[in-house]
PDB file of C-alpha atoms in Angstrom:
ATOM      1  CA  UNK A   1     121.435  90.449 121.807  1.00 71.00           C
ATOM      2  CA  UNK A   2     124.190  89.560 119.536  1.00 88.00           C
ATOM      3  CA  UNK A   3     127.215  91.447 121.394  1.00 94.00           C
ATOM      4  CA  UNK A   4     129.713  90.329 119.536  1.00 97.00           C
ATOM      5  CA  UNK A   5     128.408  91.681 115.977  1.00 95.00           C
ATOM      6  CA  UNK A   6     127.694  94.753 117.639  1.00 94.00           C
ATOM      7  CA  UNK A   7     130.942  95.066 119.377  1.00 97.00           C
ATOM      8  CA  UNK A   8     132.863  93.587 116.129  1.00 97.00           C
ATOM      9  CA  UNK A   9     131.676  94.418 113.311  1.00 97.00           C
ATOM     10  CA  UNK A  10     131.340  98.445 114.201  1.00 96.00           C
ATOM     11  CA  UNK A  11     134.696  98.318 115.657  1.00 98.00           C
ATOM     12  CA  UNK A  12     135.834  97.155 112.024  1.00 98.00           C
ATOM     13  CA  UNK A  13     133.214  99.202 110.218  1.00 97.00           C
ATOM     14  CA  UNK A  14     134.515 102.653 111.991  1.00 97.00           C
ATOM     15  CA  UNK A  15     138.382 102.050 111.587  1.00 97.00           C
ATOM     16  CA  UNK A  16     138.486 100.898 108.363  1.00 98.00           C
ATOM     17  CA  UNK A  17     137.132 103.992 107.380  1.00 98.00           C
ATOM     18  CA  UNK A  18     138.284 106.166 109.487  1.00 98.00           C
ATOM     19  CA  UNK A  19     142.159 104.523 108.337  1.00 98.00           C
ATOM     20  CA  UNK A  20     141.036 105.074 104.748  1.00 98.00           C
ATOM     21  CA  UNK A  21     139.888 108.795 104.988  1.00 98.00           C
ATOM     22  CA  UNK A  22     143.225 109.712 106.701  1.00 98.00           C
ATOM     23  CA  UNK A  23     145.259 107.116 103.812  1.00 98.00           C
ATOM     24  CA  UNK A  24     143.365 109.335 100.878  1.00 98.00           C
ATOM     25  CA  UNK A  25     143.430 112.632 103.028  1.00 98.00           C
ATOM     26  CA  UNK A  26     139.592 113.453 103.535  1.00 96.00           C
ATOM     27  CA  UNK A  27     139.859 116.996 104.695  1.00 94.00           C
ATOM     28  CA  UNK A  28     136.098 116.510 106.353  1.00 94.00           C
ATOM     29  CA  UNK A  29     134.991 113.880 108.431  1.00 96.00           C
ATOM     30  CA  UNK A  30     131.401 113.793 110.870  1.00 96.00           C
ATOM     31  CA  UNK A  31     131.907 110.224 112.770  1.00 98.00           C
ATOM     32  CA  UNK A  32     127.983 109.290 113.805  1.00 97.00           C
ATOM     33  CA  UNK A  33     127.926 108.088 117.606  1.00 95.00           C
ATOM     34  CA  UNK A  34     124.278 107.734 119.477  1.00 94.00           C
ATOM     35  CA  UNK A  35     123.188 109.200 122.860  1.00 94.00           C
ATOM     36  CA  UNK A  36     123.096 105.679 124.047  1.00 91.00           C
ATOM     37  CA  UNK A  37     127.034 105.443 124.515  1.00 95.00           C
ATOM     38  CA  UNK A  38     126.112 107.963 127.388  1.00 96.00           C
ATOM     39  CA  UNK A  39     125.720 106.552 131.034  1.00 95.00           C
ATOM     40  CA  UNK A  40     122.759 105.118 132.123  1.00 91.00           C
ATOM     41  CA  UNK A  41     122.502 107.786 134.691  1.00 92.00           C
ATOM     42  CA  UNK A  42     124.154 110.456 133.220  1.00 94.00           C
ATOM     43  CA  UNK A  43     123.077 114.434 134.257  1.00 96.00           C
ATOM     44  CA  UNK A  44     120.158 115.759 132.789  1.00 95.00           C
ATOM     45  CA  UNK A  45     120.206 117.205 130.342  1.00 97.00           C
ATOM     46  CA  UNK A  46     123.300 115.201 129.276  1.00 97.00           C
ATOM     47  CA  UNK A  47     126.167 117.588 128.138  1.00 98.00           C
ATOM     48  CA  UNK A  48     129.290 116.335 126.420  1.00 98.00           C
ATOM     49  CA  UNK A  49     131.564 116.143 129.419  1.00 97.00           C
ATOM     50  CA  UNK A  50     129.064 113.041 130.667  1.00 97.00           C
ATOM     51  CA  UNK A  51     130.789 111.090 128.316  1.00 97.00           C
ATOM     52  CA  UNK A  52     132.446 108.366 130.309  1.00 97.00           C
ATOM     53  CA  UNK A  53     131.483 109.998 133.351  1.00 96.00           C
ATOM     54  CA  UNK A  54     129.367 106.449 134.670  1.00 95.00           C
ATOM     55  CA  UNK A  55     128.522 102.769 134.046  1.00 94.00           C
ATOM     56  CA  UNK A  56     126.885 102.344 130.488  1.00 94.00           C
ATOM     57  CA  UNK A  57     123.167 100.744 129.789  1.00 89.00           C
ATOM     58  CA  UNK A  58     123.814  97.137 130.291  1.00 90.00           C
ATOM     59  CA  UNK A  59     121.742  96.156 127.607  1.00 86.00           C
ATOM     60  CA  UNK A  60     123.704  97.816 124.774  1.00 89.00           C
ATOM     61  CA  UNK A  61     127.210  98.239 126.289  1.00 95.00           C
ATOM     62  CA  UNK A  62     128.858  96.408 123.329  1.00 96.00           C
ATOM     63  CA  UNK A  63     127.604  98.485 120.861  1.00 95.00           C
ATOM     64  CA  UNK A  64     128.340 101.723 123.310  1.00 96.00           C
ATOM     65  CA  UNK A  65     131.906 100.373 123.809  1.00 97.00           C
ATOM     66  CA  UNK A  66     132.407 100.600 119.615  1.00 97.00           C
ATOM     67  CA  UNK A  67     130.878 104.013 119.283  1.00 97.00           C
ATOM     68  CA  UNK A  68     133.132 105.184 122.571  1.00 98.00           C
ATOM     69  CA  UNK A  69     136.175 103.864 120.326  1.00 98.00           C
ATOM     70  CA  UNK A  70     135.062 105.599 117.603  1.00 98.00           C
ATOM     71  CA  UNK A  71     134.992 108.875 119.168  1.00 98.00           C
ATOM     72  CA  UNK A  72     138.311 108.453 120.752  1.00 98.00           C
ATOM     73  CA  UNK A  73     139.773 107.568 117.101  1.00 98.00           C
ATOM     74  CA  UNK A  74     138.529 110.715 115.683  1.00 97.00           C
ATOM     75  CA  UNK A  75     139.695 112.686 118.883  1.00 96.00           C
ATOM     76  CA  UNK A  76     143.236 110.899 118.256  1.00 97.00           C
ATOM     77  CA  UNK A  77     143.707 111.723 114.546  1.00 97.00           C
ATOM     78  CA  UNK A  78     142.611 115.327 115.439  1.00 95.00           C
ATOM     79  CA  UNK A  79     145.415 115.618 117.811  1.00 95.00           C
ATOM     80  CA  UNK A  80     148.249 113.179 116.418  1.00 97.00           C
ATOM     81  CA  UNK A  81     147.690 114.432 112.772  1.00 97.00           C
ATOM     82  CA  UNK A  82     145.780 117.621 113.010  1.00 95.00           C
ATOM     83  CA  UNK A  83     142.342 116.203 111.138  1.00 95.00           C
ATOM     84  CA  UNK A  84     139.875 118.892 111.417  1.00 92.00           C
ATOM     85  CA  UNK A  85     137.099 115.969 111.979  1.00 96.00           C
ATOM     86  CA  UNK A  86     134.514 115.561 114.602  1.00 96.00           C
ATOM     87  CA  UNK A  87     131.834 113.671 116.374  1.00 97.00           C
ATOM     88  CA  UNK A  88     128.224 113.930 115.987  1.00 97.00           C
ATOM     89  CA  UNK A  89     126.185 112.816 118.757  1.00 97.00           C
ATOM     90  CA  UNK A  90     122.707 112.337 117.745  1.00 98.00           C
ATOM     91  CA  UNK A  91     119.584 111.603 119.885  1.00 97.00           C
ATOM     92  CA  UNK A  92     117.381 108.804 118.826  1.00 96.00           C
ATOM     93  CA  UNK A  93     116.487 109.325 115.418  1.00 97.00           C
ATOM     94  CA  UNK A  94     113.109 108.184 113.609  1.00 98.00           C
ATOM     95  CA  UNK A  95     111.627 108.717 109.898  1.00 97.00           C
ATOM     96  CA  UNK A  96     110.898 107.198 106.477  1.00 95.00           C
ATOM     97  CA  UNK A  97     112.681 103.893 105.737  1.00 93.00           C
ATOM     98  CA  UNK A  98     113.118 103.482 109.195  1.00 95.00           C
ATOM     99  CA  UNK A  99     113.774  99.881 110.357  1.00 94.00           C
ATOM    100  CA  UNK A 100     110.176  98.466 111.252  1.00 94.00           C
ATOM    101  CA  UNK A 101     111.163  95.477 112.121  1.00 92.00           C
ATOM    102  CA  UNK A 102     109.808  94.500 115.920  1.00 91.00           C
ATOM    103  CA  UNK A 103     112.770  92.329 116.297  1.00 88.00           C
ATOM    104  CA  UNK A 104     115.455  94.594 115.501  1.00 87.00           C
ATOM    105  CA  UNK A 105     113.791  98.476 115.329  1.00 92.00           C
ATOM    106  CA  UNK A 106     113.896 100.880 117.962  1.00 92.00           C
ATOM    107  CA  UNK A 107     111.166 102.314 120.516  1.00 95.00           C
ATOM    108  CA  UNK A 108     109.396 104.605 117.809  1.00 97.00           C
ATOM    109  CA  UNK A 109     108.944 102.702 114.667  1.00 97.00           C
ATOM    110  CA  UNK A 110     108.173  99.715 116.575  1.00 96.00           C
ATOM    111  CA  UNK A 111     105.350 101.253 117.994  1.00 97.00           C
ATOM    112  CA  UNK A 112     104.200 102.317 114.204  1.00 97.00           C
ATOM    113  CA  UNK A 113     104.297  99.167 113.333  1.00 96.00           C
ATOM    114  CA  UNK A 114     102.218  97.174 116.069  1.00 96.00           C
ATOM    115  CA  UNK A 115      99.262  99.966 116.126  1.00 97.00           C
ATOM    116  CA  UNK A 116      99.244 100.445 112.642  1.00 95.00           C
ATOM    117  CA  UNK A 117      99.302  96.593 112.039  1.00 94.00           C
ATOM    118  CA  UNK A 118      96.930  96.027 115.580  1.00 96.00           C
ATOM    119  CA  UNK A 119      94.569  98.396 113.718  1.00 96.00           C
ATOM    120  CA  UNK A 120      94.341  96.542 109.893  1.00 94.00           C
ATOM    121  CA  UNK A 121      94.306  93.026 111.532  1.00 95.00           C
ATOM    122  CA  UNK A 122      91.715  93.861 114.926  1.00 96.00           C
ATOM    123  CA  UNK A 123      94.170  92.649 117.219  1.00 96.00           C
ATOM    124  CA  UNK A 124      92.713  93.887 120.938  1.00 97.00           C
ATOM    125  CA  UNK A 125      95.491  94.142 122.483  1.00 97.00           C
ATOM    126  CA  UNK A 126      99.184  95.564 122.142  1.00 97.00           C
ATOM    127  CA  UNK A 127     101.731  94.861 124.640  1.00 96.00           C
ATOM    128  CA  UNK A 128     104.793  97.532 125.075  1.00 95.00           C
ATOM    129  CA  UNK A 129     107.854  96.526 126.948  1.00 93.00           C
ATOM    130  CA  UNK A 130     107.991  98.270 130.523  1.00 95.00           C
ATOM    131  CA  UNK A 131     106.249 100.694 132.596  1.00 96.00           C
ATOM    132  CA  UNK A 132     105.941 103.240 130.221  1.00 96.00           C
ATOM    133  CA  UNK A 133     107.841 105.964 132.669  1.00 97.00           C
ATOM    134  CA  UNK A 134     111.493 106.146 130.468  1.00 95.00           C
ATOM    135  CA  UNK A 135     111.568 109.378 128.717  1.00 96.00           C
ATOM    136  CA  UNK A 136     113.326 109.669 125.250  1.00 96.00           C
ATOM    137  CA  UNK A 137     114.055 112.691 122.906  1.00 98.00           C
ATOM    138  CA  UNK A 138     113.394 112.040 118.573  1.00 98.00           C
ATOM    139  CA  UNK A 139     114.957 113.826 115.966  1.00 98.00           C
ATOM    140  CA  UNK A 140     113.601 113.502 112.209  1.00 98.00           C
ATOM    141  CA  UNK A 141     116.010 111.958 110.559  1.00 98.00           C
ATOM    142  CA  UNK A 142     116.253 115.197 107.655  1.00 98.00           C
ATOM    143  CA  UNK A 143     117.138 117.451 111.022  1.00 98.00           C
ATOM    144  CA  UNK A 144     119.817 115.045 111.389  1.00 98.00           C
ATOM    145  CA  UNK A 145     121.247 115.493 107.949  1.00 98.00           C
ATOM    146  CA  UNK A 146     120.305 119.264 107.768  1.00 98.00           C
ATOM    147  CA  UNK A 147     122.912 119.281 111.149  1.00 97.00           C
ATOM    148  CA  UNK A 148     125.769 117.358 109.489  1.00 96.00           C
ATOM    149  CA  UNK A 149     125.540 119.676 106.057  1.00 96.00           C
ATOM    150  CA  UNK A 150     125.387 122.696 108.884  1.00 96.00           C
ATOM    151  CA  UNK A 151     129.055 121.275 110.824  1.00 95.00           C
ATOM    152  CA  UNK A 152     130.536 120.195 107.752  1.00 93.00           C
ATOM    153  CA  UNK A 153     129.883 123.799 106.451  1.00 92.00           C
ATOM    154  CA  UNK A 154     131.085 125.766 109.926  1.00 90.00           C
ATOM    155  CA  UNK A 155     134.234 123.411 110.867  1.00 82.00           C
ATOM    156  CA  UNK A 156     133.704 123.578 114.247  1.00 88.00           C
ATOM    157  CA  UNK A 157     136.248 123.394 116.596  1.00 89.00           C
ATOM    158  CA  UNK A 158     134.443 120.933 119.101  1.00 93.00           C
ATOM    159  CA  UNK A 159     135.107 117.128 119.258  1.00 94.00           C
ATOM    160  CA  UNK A 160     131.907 116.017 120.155  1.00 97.00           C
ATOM    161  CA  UNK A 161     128.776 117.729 119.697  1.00 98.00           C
ATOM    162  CA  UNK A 162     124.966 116.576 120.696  1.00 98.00           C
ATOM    163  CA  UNK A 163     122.687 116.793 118.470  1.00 98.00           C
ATOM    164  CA  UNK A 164     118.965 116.734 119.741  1.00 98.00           C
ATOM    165  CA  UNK A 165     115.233 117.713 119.572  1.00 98.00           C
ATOM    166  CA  UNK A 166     115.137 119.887 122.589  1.00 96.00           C
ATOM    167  CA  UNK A 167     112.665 118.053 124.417  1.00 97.00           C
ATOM    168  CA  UNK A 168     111.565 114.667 125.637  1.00 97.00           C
ATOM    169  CA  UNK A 169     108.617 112.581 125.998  1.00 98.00           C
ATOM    170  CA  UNK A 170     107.473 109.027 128.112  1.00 98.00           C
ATOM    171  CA  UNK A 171     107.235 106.085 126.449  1.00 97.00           C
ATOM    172  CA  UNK A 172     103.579 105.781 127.701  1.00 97.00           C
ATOM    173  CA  UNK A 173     102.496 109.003 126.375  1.00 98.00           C
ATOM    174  CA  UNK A 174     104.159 108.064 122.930  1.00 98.00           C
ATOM    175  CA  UNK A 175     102.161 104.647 122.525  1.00 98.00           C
ATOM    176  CA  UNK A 176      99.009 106.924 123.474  1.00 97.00           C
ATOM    177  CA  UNK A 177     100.322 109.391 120.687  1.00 97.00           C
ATOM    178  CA  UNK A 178     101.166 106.574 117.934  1.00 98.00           C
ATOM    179  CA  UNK A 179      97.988 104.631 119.273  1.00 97.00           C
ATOM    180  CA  UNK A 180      95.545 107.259 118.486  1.00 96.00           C
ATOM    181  CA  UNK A 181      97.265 108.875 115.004  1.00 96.00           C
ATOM    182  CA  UNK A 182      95.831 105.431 113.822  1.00 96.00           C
ATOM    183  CA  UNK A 183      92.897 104.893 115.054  1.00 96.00           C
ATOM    184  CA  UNK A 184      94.013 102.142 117.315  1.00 97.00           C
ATOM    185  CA  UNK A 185      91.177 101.549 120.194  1.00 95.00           C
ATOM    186  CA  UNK A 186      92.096  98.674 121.896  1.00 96.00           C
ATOM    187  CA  UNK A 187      94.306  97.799 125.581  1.00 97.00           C
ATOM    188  CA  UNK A 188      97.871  98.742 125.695  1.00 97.00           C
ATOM    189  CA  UNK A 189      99.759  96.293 128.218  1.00 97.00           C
ATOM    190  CA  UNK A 190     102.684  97.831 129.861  1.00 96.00           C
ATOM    191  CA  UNK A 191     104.715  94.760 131.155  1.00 96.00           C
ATOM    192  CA  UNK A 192     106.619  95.337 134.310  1.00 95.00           C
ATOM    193  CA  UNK A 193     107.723  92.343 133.868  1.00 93.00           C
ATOM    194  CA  UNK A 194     110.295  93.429 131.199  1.00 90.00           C
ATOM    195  CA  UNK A 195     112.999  96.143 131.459  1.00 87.00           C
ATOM    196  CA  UNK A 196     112.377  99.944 131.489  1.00 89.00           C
ATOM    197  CA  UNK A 197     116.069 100.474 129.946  1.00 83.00           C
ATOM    198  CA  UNK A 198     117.785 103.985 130.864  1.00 86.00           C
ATOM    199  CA  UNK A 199     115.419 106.220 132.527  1.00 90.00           C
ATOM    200  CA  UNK A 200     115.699 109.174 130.291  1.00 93.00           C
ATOM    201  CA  UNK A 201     118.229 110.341 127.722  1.00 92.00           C
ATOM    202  CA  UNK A 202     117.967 113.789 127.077  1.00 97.00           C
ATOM    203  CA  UNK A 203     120.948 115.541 125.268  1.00 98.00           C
ATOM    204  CA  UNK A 204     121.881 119.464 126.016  1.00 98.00           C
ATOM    205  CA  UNK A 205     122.305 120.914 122.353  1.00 98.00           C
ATOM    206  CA  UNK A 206     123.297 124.086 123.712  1.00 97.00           C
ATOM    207  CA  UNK A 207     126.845 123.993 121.751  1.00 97.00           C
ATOM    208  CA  UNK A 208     125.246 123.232 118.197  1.00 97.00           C
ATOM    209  CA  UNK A 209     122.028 125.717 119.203  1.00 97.00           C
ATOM    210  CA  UNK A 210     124.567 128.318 119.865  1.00 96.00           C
ATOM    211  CA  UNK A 211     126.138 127.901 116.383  1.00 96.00           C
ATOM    212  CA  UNK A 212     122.871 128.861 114.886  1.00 96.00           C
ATOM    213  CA  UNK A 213     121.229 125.658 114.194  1.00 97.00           C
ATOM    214  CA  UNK A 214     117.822 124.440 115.121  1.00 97.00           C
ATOM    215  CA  UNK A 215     115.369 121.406 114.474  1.00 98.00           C
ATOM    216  CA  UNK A 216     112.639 122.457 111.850  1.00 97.00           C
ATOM    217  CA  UNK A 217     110.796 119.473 112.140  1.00 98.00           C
ATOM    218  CA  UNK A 218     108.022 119.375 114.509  1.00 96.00           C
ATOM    219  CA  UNK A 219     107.146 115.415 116.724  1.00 96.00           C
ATOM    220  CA  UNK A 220     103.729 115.790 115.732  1.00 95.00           C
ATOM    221  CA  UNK A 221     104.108 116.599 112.181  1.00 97.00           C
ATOM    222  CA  UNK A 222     107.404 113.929 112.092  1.00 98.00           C
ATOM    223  CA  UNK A 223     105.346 111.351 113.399  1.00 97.00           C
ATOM    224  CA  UNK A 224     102.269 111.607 111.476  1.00 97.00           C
ATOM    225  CA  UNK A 225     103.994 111.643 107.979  1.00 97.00           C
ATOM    226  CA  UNK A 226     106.454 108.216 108.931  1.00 97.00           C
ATOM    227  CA  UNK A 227     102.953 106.803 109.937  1.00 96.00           C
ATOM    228  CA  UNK A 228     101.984 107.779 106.411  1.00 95.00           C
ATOM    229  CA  UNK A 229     104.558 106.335 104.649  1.00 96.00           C
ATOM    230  CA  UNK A 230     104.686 103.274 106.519  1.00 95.00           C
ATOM    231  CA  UNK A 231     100.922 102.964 106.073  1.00 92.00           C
ATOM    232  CA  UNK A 232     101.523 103.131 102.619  1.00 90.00           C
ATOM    233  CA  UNK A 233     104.921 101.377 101.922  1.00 84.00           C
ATOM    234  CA  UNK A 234     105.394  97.422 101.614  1.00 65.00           C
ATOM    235  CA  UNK A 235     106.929  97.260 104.667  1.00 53.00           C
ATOM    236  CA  UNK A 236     103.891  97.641 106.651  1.00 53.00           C
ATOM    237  CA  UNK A 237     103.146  94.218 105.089  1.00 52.00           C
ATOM    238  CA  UNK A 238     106.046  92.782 106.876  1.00 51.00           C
ATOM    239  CA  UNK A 239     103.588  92.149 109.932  1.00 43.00           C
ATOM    240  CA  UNK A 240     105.230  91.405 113.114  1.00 43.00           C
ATOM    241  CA  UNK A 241     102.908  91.206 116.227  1.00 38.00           C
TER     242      UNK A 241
END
């Protein structure tokens, strides 16, 4: 969907910035990427070096291909002009003010928002793209900034660095999480029919774990407060099902 804003507009996003921090000399740069610029069947537990390393997720190789030239910008300024900068490699992140959206949000929040709204409206039954079988790792999005603050503080001397959860989980036994959190008691379709995406995406952390950082965030606890606040924000009015 929509390659060529993906493809485009980050391409233009991430240089002009990039160009401008180097133009006003930013000392400290952390350049955002996402595990899904990995290949689709990358070793797992997917280490830096895997970067490149295979053919990309079909499905979101534009925005992949923008992210990949992001990464390589920030690698070039570090060794044409010296730029102590780096890239931060997050897994799939998830938390308040998430998008909700079913057309455009990712696995988790969509799955907020069709139990939570299956639930208020009595809708029987909730359909979820896929087996069910693809396993994905989630990061609260405050881990996320509580690593950045934590690089930005040490200056590391790594490029790229993954920044995960530690562990994964199946998209089945997430809907069966998410589904019972709210009370949800109806059927959840899986549809084969539809695409499973990359079979699992787990990042090895061992570089930033070694540095002395760690995820303080527990799933459970992460998941139960964004179903809170989505329960209780406007946006679970935006009903999409």
């Amino acid at each position: 969907v929509q390659p060529v804003e993906f493809l485009s507009d980050n391409l233009l996003i991430q240089t002009n910035l990039l160009d401008g921090a180097h133009k006003a000399n930013i000392k400290k740069v952390v350049f955002l990427a996402s595990s899904c610029v990995y290949p689709k069947f990358a070793n797992q537990p997917i280490k830096e070096s895997e970067l490149l390393n295979g053919y990309l997720e079909p499905t979101n190789e534009a925005y992949a291909i923008a992210k990949i030239a992001g990464i390589k910008l920030v690698d070039a300024y570090k060794k044409e002009y010296g730029r102590s900068w780096f890239s931060l490699m997050p897994t799939n992140i998830y938390g308040e003010k998430d998008n909700f959206n079913l057309k455009t949000a990712h696995v988790l929040p969509a799955l907020i928002n069709k139990f939570t709204n299956a639930v208020k409206n009595k809708v029987p039954v909730v359909e979820i793209w896929g087996d069910g079988s693809p396993l994905r790792e989630f990061l609260h999005v405050d881990d996320l900034a509580d690593a950045c603050l934590f690089l930005v503080k040490k200056q590391p001397i790594f490029s790229l660095i993954n920044v995960g959860y530690g562990t994964d989980i199946s998209i089945k036994d997430l809907a069966l999480k998410i589904s019972e959190i709210v009370g949800f008691e109806g059927k959840i379709d899986f549809n084969t029919k539809l695409p499973n995406g990359t079979p699992q995406k787990l990042l090895d952390s061992d570089i930033l774990r070694g540095m002395g950082w760690s995820p303080k965030i527990d799933l459970n606890k992460g998941i139960m407060e964004t179903i809170n606040w989505f329960s209780n924000s406007k946006s679970s009015k935006d009903i999409r099902i």
